[in-house]
Amino acid sequence: MNKWFNRLSLSVFAASLPGILTTLTFAAETNIQDLAGKDAPTGAVWLDTQDLSAVGSGWGVVGAGKAVGGGSPLSINGRKFVHGIGTHAESVAGVDLKKTASRFLAAVGLDDETSNGGSVIFQVWIDNVKKADSGLMRGGDAPKLLDVDLTGADRMVLVVTDGGDGNASDHADWAGAAVFATGNPVKMVASDFKVQDMVPNVMPVIASCDPAKTSINGPRIVGTTPGNPFIFLVPATGAELKDFSAKNLPAGLKIDSQTGIITGSVEKTGTYPVTLSVNGKGGSVSRKLVIEAGNHKLARTPPMGWNSWNCWAGAIDDAKVRAAADAMVKSGLAAHGYQYINIDDCWEKERDPNGDILPNEKFPDMKALADYVHSKGLRLGIYSSPGPWTCAGFAGSLNHEEQDAKTYAKWGMDYLKYDWCSYVAEKDSGLEGLKKPYKVMDKALDNCGRDIVYSLCQYGMGNVWEWGEEAGGNCWRTTGDITDTWGSLSAIGFNQNGHEKFAGPGHWNDPDMLIVGRVGWGPNLHPTKLKYAEQITHITLWSLQSSPLLIGCDMSNIDKFTIDLLTNDEVLDVNQDPLGKPAGRVADSNGIQVWSRPLLDGTYAVGIFNTGMDTVDGTVKWSEIGIQGKQPVRDLWVKKDLGDCDGQYTVSLPAHGAAMFRIGRPNKD
Ligand code: GLA
């Protein structure tokens, strides 16, 4: 028996065992060596000698015996290969086999040309069944051998997916890729195979809000500036709610007992513990709400609401904003703490002769619109740029900052997203140049006589998380724009690690708006392209990270799954936890990540994430979150106690999915 036959029988054996993939690590050393040279193994053809024009690549130029970036020779962890295909995630390459091939071999890994960057997963699919998977590989990892039996196969598809952190630096090599075949039938072909289609879309079982039970939800602390108008709707669920009350309200505020809307203006600086109560068919409940009055006390918890961009973009108008306010109440979202209705770009027209900004014809009366939104107890937001133009090309606020802030206050705005767009920093002004326009508007907002939450948007330039608070921001975008794909979501979400130490009450990292429900960035909407499991990952990650929760979908046409996803009060309580300590990553191996944060009551919120494409177990160890012994575990998405667990907890996670827990014993008081 020659050595190739020997190994072939091993790979057939491995492939025939259920659940065992044909990633063979034994004898890998010899085989990888055999794939490194100039000559193909006897009976095999190098894939890179074929026409590679149909090979897909997420970036760069696909290389025959060369890496995708600069065309340097293939090299993985210092090992050089004469043959192979250099490509970049996401990459799909079809190979027509016509049942004449017997075996595929390749040494896979990230090319050294990115100096240990990137993370990917290599997969080999045979006639739509996954036959080999490298597992998560990072730059600097030694090459792994993929060895696949091709007997009777029609079509092979070589796939490189990003490793769950976006595709930056994902220079991926199919080094020494060889097919054993009779004659020379192997042909690279275009493939419409979509990796995303291979992620199963199974609807998870998650809890719904109990409509019969009376409950007060939402933030437990809210801030305001003495003397400025205050509006707050007590978020409450249950049947036949009545008799809203608020004990110990600070002087200047009153509550409407029918609607639960608190209005007025706090007279004096102070911290006011208020007791909210409501009666309903499902019982009477009370809950504490701290009202903190002082300078710069806004956004004590991450803002929750809606923004028009991911939904309507340039198709936004007055009627759609009113419909959003109506739907936020009717859908029940407002009863869980969603509060802001934010108009993004495309409301502006030009300036009048006095330099005052005018809305375009789609917004005939901004003040009337704000009154309408406020009549529901909700708050209204607006958008501008420190530059001369917004990103969509409308008038920005440059040299009109004070004037615009006063206009927003006059109209009744409660939130401003301030988007860098066309702003040009002064030459050589460095970090100060990045901060400057934001400080200018901050001062203007301070002097406008209204509480306007200040949201910086400049996509993370100059590590904005390190100075966003100093520039007066209540939140700051840490990334470019999100879209409703796993690539975008995972790249943004899992790259937030490390930012958590800069956020806290009044100043939050903002990894961009939510992409669940019907989105579209224009007049035509579509259901989010995210799988159900990916949506759980999205809301789990954003809640753990104390991110603003700004819904980006059409709330007037919202399905039950999306409602359940957005109204789980136990998950939202983590996002809104008054301690305000966002989660960071505490473990990361083999595609399983664990993120954890401490909560005010002494327990921990934990998310376990599966960035891989198979259902696998994920474990959180108590040592990773800093606790010991037997601890109660509660599943937040299912709203179920799982009992006391000793030292760790393991859960089965679907591809791209997540689970979220509260772990530990709450403090007595
Ligand atoms: C930028 C922002 C988006 C949106 C658009 C509006 O791209 O990042 O969130 O506000 O501008 O033009």
XYZ file of C-alpha atoms in Angstrom, residues 214-216 220 245 247 274-279 283-289:
19
model
C -48.947 43.851 36.055
C -45.332 44.946 35.877
C -43.296 48.160 35.852
C -34.517 52.293 37.364
C -48.774 57.137 41.065
C -44.458 58.852 45.710
C -39.345 57.834 43.834
C -41.757 54.933 44.293
C -43.808 54.255 41.178
C -47.041 52.268 41.512
C -49.761 51.044 39.215
C -52.898 48.931 39.600
C -52.347 42.928 40.534
C -50.773 46.089 41.929
C -47.062 46.693 41.734
C -44.546 49.251 42.939
C -40.988 49.880 41.865
C -38.258 52.377 42.721
C -37.166 54.924 40.176
